[in-house]
Coordinates of C-alpha atoms and ligand atoms in Angstrom, one line a residue:
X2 CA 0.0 0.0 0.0
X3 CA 2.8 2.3 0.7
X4 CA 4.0 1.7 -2.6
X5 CA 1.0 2.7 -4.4
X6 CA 0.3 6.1 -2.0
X7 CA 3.9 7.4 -2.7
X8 CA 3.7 6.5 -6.6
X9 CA 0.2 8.1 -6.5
X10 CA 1.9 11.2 -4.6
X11 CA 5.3 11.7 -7.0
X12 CA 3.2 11.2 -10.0
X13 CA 0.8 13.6 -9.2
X14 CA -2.2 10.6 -9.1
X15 CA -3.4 11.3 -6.0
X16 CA -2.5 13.8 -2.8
X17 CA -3.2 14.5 0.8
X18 CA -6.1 17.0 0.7
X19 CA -5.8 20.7 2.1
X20 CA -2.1 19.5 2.5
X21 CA -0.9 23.0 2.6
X22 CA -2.6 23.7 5.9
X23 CA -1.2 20.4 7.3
X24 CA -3.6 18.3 5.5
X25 CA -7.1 17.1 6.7
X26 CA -7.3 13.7 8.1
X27 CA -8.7 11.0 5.6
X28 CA -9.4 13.6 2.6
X29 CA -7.4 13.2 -0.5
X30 CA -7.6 14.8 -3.7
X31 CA -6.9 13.7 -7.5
X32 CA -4.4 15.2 -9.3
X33 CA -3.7 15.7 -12.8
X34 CA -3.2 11.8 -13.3
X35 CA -5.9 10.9 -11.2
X36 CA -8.5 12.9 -12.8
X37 CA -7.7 11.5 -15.7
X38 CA -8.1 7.8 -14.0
X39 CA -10.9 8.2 -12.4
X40 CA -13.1 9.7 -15.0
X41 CA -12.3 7.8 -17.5
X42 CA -13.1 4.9 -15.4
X43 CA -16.7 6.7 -14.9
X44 CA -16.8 7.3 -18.7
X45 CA -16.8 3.9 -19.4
X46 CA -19.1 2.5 -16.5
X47 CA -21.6 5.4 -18.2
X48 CA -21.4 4.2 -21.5
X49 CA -21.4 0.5 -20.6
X50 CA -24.2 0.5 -18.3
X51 CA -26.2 3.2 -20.3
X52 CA -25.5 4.5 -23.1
X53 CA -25.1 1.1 -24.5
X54 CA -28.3 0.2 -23.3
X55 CA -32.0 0.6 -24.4
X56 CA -33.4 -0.5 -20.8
X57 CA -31.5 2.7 -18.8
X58 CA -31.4 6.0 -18.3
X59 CA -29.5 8.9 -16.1
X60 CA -29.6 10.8 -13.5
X61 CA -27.8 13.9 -11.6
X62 CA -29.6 14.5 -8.7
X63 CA -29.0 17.5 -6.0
X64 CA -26.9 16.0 -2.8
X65 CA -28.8 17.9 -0.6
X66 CA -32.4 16.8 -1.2
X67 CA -35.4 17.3 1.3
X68 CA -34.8 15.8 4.9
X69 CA -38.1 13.4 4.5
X70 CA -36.2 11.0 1.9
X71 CA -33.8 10.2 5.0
X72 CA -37.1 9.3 7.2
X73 CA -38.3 7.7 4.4
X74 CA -35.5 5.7 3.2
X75 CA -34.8 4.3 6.9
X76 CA -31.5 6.3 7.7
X77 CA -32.1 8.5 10.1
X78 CA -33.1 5.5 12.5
X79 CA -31.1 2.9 10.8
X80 CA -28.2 4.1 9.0
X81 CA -25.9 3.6 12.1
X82 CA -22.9 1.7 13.1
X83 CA -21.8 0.0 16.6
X84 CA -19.1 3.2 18.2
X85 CA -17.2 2.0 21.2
X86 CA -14.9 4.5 22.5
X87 CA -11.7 3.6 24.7
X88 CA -12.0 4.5 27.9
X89 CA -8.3 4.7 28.5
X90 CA -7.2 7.0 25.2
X91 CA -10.6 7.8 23.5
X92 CA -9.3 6.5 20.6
X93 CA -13.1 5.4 18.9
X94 CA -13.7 1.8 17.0
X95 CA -16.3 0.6 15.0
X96 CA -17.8 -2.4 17.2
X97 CA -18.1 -4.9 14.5
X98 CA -14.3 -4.2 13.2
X99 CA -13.3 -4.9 17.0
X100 CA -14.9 -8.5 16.9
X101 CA -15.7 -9.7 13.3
X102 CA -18.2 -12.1 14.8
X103 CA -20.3 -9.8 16.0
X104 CA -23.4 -10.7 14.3
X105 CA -23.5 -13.6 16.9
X106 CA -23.0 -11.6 19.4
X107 CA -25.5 -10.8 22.2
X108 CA -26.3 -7.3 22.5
X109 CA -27.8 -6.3 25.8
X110 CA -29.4 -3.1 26.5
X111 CA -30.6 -0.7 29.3
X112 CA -32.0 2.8 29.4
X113 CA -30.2 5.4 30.4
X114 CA -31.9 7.0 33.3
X115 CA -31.1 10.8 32.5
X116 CA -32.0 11.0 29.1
X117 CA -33.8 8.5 28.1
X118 CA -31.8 7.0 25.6
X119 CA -30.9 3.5 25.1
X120 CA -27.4 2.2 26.3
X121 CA -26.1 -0.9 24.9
X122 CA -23.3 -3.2 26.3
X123 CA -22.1 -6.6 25.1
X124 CA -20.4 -9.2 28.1
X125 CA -16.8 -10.0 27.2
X126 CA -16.5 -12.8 29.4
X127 CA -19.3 -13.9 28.0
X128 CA -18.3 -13.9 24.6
X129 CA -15.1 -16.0 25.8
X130 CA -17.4 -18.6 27.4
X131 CA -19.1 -19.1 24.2
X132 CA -15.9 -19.4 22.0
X133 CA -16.4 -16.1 20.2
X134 CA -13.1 -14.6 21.8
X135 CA -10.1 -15.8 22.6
X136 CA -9.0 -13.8 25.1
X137 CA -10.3 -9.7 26.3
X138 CA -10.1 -7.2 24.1
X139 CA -7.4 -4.6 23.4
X140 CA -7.6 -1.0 22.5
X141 CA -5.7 -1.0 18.8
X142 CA -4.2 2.3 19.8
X143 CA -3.0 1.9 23.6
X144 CA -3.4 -1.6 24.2
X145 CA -5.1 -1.0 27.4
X146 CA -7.5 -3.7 28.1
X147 CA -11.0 -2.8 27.5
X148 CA -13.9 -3.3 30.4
X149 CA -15.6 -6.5 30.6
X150 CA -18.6 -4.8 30.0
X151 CA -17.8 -3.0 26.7
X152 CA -20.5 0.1 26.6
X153 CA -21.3 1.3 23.1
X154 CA -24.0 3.6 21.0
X155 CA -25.5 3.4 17.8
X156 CA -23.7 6.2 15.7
X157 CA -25.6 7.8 12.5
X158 CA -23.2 7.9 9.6
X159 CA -25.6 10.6 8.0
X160 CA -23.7 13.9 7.3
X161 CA -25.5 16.9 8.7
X162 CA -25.7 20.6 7.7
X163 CA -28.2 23.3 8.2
X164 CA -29.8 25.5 5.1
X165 CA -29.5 29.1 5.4
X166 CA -28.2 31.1 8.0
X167 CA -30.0 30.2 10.7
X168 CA -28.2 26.2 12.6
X169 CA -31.5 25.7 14.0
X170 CA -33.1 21.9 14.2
X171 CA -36.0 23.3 11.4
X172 CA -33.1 24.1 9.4
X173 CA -31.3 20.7 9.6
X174 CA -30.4 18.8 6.2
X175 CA -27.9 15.7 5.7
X176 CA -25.6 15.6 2.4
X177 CA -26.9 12.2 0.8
X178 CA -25.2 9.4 2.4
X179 CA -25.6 7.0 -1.0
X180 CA -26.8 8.2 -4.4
X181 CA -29.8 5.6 -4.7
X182 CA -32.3 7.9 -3.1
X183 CA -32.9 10.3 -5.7
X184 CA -33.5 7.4 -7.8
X185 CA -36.7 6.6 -6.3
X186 CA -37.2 9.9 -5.2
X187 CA -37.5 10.9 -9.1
X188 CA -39.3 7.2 -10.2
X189 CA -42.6 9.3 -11.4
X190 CA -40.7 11.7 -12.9
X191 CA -38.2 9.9 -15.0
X192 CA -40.7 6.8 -15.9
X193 CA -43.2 9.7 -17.3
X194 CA -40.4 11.5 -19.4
X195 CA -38.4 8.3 -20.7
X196 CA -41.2 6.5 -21.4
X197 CA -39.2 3.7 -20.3
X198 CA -41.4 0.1 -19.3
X199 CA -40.1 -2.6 -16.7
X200 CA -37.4 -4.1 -16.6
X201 CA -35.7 -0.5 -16.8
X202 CA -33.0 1.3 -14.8
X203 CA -31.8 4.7 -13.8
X204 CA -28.2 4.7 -13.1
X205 CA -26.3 8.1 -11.3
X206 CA -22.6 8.5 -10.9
X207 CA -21.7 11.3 -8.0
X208 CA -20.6 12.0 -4.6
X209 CA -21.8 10.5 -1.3
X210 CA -20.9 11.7 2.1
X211 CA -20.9 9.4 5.6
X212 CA -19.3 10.4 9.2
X213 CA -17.6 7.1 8.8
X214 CA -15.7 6.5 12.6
X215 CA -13.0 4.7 10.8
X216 CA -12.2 5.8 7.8
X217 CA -8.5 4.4 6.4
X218 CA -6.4 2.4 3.8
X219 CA -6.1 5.5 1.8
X220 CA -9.3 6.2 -0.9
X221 CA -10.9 3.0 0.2
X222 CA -13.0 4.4 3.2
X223 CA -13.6 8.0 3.5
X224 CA -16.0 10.5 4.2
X225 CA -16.4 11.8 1.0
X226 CA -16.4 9.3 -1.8
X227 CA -17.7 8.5 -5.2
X228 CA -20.6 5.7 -6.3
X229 CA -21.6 4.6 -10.0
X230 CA -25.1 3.0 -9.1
X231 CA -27.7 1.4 -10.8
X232 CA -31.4 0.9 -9.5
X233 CA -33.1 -1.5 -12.0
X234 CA -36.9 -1.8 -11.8
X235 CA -38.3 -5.0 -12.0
X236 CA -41.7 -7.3 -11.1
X237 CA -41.1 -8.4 -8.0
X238 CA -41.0 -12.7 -9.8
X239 CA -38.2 -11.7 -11.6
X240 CA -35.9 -10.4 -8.6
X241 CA -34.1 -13.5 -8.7
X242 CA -33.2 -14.0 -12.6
X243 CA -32.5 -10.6 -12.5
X244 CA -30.0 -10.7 -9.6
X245 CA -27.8 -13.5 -11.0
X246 CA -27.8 -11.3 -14.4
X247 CA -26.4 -8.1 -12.6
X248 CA -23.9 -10.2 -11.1
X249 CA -22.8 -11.3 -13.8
X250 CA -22.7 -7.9 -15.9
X251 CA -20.7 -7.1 -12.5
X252 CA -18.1 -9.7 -13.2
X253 CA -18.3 -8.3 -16.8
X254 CA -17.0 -4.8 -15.5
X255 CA -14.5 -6.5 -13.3
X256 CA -12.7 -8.0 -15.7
X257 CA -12.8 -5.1 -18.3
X258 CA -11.2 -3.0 -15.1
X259 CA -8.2 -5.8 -15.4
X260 CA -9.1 -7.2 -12.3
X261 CA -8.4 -10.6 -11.9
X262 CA -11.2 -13.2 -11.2
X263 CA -8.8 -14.7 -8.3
X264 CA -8.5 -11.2 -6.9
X265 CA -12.5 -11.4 -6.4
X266 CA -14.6 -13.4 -3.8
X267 CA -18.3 -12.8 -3.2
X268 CA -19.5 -12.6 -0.2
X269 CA -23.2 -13.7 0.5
X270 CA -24.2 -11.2 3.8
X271 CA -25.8 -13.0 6.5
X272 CA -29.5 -11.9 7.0
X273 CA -28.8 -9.9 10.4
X274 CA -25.5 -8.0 8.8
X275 CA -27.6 -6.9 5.8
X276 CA -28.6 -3.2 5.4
X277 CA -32.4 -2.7 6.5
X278 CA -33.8 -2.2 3.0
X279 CA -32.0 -5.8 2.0
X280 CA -33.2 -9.5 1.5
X281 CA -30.5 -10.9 -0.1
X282 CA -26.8 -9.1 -0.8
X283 CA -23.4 -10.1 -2.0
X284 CA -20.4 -7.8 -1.6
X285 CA -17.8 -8.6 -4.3
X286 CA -14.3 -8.3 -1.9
X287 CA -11.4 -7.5 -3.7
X288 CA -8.1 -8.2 -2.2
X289 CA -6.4 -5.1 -1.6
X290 CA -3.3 -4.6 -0.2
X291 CA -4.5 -4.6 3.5
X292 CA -6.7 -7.4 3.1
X293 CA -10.0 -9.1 2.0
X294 CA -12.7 -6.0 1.8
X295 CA -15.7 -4.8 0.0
X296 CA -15.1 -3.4 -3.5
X297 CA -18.7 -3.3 -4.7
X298 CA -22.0 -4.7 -4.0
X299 CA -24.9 -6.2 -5.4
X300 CA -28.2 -6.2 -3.5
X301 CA -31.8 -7.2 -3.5
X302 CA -34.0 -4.1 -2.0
X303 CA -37.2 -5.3 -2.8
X304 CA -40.2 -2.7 -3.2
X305 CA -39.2 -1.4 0.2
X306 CA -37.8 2.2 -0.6
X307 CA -40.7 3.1 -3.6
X308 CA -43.6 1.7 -1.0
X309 CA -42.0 3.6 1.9
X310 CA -41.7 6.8 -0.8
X311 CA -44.9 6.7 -1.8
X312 CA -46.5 6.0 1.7
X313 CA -44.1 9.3 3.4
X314 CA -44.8 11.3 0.5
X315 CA -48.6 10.5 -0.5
X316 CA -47.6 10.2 -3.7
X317 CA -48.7 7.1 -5.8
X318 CA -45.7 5.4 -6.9
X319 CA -47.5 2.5 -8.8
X320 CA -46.6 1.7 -12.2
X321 CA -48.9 0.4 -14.5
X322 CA -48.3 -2.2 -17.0
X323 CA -49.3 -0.7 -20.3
X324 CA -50.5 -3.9 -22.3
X325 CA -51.7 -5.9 -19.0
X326 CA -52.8 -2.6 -17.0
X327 CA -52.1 -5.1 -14.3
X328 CA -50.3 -2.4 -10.9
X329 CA -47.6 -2.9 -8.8
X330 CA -44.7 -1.2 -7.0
X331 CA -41.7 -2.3 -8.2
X332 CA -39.2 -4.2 -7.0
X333 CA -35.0 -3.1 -7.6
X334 CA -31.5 -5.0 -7.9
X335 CA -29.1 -2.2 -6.9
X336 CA -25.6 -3.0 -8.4
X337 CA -23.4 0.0 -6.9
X338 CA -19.9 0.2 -7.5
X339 CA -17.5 3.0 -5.5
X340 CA -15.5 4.6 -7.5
X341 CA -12.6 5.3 -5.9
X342 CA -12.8 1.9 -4.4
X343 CA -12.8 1.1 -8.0
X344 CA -9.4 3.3 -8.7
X345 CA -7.8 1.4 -6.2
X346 CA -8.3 -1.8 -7.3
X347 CA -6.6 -1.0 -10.6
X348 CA -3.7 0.5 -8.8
X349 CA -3.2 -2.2 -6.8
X350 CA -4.0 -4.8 -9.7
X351 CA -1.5 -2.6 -12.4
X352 CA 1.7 -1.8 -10.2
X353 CA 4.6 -4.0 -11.2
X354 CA 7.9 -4.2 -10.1
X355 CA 10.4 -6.1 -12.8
X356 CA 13.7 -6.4 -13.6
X357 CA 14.2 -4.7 -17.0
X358 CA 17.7 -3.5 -18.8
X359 CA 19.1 -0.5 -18.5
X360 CA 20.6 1.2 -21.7
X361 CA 24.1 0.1 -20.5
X362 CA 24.6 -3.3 -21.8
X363 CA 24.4 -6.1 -19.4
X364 CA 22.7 -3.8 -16.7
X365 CA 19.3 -4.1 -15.1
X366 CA 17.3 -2.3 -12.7
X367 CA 14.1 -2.6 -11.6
X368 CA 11.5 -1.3 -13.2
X369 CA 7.7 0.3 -11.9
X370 CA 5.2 0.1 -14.0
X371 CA 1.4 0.9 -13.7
X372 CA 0.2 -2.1 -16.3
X373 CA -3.8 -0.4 -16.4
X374 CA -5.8 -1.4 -19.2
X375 CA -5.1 0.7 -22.7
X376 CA -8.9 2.4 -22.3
X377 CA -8.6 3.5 -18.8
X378 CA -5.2 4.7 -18.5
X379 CA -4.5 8.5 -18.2
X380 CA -2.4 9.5 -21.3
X381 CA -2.5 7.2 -23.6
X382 CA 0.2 8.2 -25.8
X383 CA 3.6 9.9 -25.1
X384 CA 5.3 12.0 -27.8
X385 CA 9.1 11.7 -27.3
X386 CA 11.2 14.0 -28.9
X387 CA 15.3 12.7 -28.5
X388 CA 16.1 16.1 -28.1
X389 CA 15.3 19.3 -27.6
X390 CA 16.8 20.6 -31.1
X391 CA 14.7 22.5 -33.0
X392 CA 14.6 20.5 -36.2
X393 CA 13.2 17.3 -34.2
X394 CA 11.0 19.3 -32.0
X395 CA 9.3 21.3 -34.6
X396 CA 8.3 17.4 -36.6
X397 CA 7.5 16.0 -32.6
X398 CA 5.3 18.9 -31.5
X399 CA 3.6 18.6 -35.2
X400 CA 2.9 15.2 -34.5
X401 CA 2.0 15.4 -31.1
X402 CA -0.7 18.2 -32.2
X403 CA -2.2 15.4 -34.9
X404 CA -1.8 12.6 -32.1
X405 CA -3.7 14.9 -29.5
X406 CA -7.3 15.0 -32.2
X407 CA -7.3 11.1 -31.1
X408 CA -5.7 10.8 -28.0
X409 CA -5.0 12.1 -24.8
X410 CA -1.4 12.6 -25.9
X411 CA 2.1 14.0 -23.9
X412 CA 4.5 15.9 -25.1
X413 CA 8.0 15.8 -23.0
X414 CA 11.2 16.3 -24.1
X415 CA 13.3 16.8 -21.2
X416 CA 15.5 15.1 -19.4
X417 CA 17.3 11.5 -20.8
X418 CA 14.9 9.0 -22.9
X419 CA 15.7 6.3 -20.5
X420 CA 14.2 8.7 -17.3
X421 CA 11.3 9.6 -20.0
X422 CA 10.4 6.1 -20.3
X423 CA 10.6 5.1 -16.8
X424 CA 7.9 8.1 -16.0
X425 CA 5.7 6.9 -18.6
X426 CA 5.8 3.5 -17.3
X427 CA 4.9 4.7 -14.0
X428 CA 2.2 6.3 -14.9
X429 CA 0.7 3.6 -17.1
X430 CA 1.2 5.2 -20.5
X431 CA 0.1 2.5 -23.1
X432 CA 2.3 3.7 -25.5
X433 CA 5.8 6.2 -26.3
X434 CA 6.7 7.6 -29.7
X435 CA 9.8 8.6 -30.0
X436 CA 11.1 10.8 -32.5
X437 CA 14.9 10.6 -33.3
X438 CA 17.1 12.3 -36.0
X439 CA 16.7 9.7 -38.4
X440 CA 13.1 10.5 -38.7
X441 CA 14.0 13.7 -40.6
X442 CA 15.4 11.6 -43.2
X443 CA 13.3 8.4 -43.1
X444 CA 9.9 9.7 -41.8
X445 CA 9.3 7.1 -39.3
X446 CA 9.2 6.5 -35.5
X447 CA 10.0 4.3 -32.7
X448 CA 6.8 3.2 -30.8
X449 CA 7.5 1.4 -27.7
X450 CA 4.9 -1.0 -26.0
X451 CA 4.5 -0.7 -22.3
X452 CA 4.1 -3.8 -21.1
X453 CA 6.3 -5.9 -23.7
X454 CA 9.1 -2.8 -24.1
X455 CA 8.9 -3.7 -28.0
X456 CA 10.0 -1.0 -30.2
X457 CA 8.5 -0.8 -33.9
X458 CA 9.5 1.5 -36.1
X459 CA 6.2 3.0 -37.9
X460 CA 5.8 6.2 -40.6
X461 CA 4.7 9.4 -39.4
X462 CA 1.7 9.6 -41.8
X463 CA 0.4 6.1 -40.4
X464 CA 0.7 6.4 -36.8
X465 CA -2.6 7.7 -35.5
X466 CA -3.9 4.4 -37.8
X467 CA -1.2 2.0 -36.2
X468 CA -2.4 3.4 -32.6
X469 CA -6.2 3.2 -33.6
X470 CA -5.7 -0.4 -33.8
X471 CA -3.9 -0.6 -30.7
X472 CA -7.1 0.6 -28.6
Ligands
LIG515 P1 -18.6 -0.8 4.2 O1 -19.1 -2.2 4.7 O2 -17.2 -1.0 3.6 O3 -18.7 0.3 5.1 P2 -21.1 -0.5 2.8 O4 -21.5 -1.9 2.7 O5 -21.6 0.4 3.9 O6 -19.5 -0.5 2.9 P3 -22.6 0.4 0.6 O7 -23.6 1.1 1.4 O8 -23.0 -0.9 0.0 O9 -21.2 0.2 1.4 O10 -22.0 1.4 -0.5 C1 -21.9 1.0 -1.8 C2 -20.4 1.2 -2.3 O11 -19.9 2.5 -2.0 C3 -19.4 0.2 -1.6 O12 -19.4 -1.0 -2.2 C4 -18.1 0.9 -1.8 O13 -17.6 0.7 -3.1 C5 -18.5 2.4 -1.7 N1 -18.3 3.0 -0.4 C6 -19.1 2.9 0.7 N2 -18.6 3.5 1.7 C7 -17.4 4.1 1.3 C8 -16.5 5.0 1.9 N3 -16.6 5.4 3.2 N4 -15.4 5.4 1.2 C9 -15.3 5.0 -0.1 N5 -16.2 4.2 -0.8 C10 -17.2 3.8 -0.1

């Protein structure tokens, strides 16, 4: 991991956010490189899952949307995770992270005298007489012991804020904690417009915000994060055809990412660990560099969010079938897929350390390369000019300005070739032309292949052909 956040930090990929005011915990922004990434990872999500579609449509909904979709949807009671807090260094854990069998756990409960609110406790020694623990607990951070009685609460992940300039409860809104909402939220709406019949889905790529109480492991969990997700309408007989059909247009993306299918392990969630909404859902793990973890999931939400939606808001969400005029609410498979979750998977999946030769003969060093699929990577083409001399860069910038009409295409010309090309790799560049003196006479170029380091010498006027084919 340390690996890919210093490559993602020199190469200008990714970087500690607000970094110049001593950064901000857990907030990280894209750079140059990892715009570029990330987008054209979105790009190709949007045009795979909709544009290349006749059953779906888009959205881009408003991430502040009326506090009634949160009451509706179930999050402001049930969008919460376990929080203990050490007693010893107030250093704060999510519960289920603390003991991954928590699910079995008994959670026992009293109210709280003074206010009323419910306090929850599980019974360590309990949980050792029933084989669940080995031995007590330890705070992660001071390895102090943690009480036999381990108090915690039930901490909403919603993100609040207030509207105008008044911070008073009427005034209290929540950024959206996962883009689905407005999907259902804007069922009438987009069903009347699109004319659209079931099976159909609206898919939405953009931001979602949670007060996670551990965020870590660099993009994968922050507070601020991107989603790419897809609520496909169905009749509620269908959910389970359907279901085995998204995963497998999951697997589909997957692999068109460069993931590998050995890198991938789905995980069927146990009924009591599934979100409220949920009656059957598989998380696709992804083994990162820290371990096993959730890259995307796949889930079965039934009619719950439209019914609950239409109940809240009195507004009838029922479609009608037009041939059958049979009516129903209907049902949803939600792929979703995070997006920066998504960018690093291909980091981790591309970087590659090898032994490669140096220019001197009988040398090698080692060599880092970012091996990311052609279509995804940043720049796609590097225009190397040997040397800065007028005559070659006048013929290199020429072609780097045809080049550019096709591709996202660099020009560099300083510094050694050798130091060029070991950038490029870095940064995943597909491919590097290089333009040397005896293209002035012969009107070709060197192109050099990534991942093999093959060099073919190609004519100027058929090289935007020679790399069409290549993509
Ligand atoms: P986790 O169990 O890791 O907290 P989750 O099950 O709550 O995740 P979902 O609600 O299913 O996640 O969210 C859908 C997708 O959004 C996840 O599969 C993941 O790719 C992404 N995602 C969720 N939370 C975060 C986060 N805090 N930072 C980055 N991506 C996230």
């Amino acid at each position: 991991m340390e690996k890919i956040v210093s490559l993602c930090k020199r190469r200008g990929f990714i970087f500690p956010g607000s970094e110049i005011y001593g950064g901000m915990a857990n907030s990280w922004d894209y750079g140059p490189l990892g715009v570029e990434l990330k987008n054209n990872i979105k790009q190709a999500w949007w045009k795979k899952f909709v544009q290349e579609r006749g059953d779906m449509v888009g959205l881009d909904a408003a991430l502040v949307m009326n506090p009634k979709v949160w009451e509706a949807s179930g999050h402001l009671k049930n969008f919460t995770d376990p929080l203990f807090e050490c007693p010893e260094c107030h250093g704060r854990f999510r519960l289920d992270k603390l003991l991954p069998s928590v699910n079995n756990v008994k959670i026992e409960s009293t109210v709280n005298k003074h206010d009323s609110e419910k306090e929850y406790y599980i019974n360590q020694k309990d949980l050792i007489d029933q084989k669940l623990i080995k031995e007590i607990i330890r705070c992660p951070d001071c390895q102090k012991v943690f009480p036999d009685k381990m108090k915690f609460r039930f901490f909403n992940l919603l993100f609040k804020t207030f509207i105008g300039p008044a911070e008073e409860s009427a005034n209290v809104a929540y950024f959206r904690p996962e883009t689905a909402q407005a999907m259902f939220v804007d069922f009438r709406q987009v069903l009347e417009t699109s004319r659209k019949r079931i099976p159909f889905g609206i898919a939405q790529i953009g931001k979602a915000f949670r007060n996670e109480i551990t965020p870590g492991n660099f993009i994968f969990r922050t507070r601020e994060f991107e989603q790419m997700e897809i609520e496909y309408f169905i009749k509620e007989n269908d959910w389970e055809k359907s279901f085995e059909y998204w995963l497998g247009e999951m697997y589909d993306w997957m692999n068109f990412l460069g993931l590998k299918k050995d890198h991938l392990h789905d995980l069927e969630v146990p009924e009591k660990e599934r979100a409220h909404y949920s009656k059957r859902t598989i998380d696709i793990e992804y083994d990162f560099p820290f371990g096993k973890d959730e890259l995307y999931g796949l889930a079965y939400r039934t009619n719950f969010d439209l019914k609950n939606h239409s109940t809240s808001s009195g507004v009838d969400l029922v479609y009608t079938d037009p041939e059958s005029g049979e009516k129903y609410i209907p049902h949803v498979i939600e792929p979703t897929f995070g997006v920066d979750r998504s960018v690093l998977a291909v980091l981790t999946e591309a970087y590659c350390e090898e032994e490669a030769p140096t220019t001197k003969e009988g040398e090698t060093e080692t060599r880092v390369v970012l091996k990311i699929p052609k279509h995804i990577a940043p720049i796609k083409v590097a225009i190397l000019p040997l040397s800065k001399k007028e005559e070659l860069s006048n013929v290199a910038k020429e072609i780097h300005k045809e080049v550019s009409r096709n591709f996202f295409a660099e020009y560099d010309e300083t510094q050694s070739i050798g130091k060029r090309y070991r950038r490029q790799d870095e940064i995943g560049t597909p491919y590097c032309v290089t333009i040397d003196f005896d293209s002035l006479e012969d009107k070709k170029v060197t192109v050099r292949d990534r991942d093999t380091m093959e060099q073919e010498r190609i004519e100027i006027s058929e090289l935007v052909n020679y790399l069409k084919n290549k993509f």
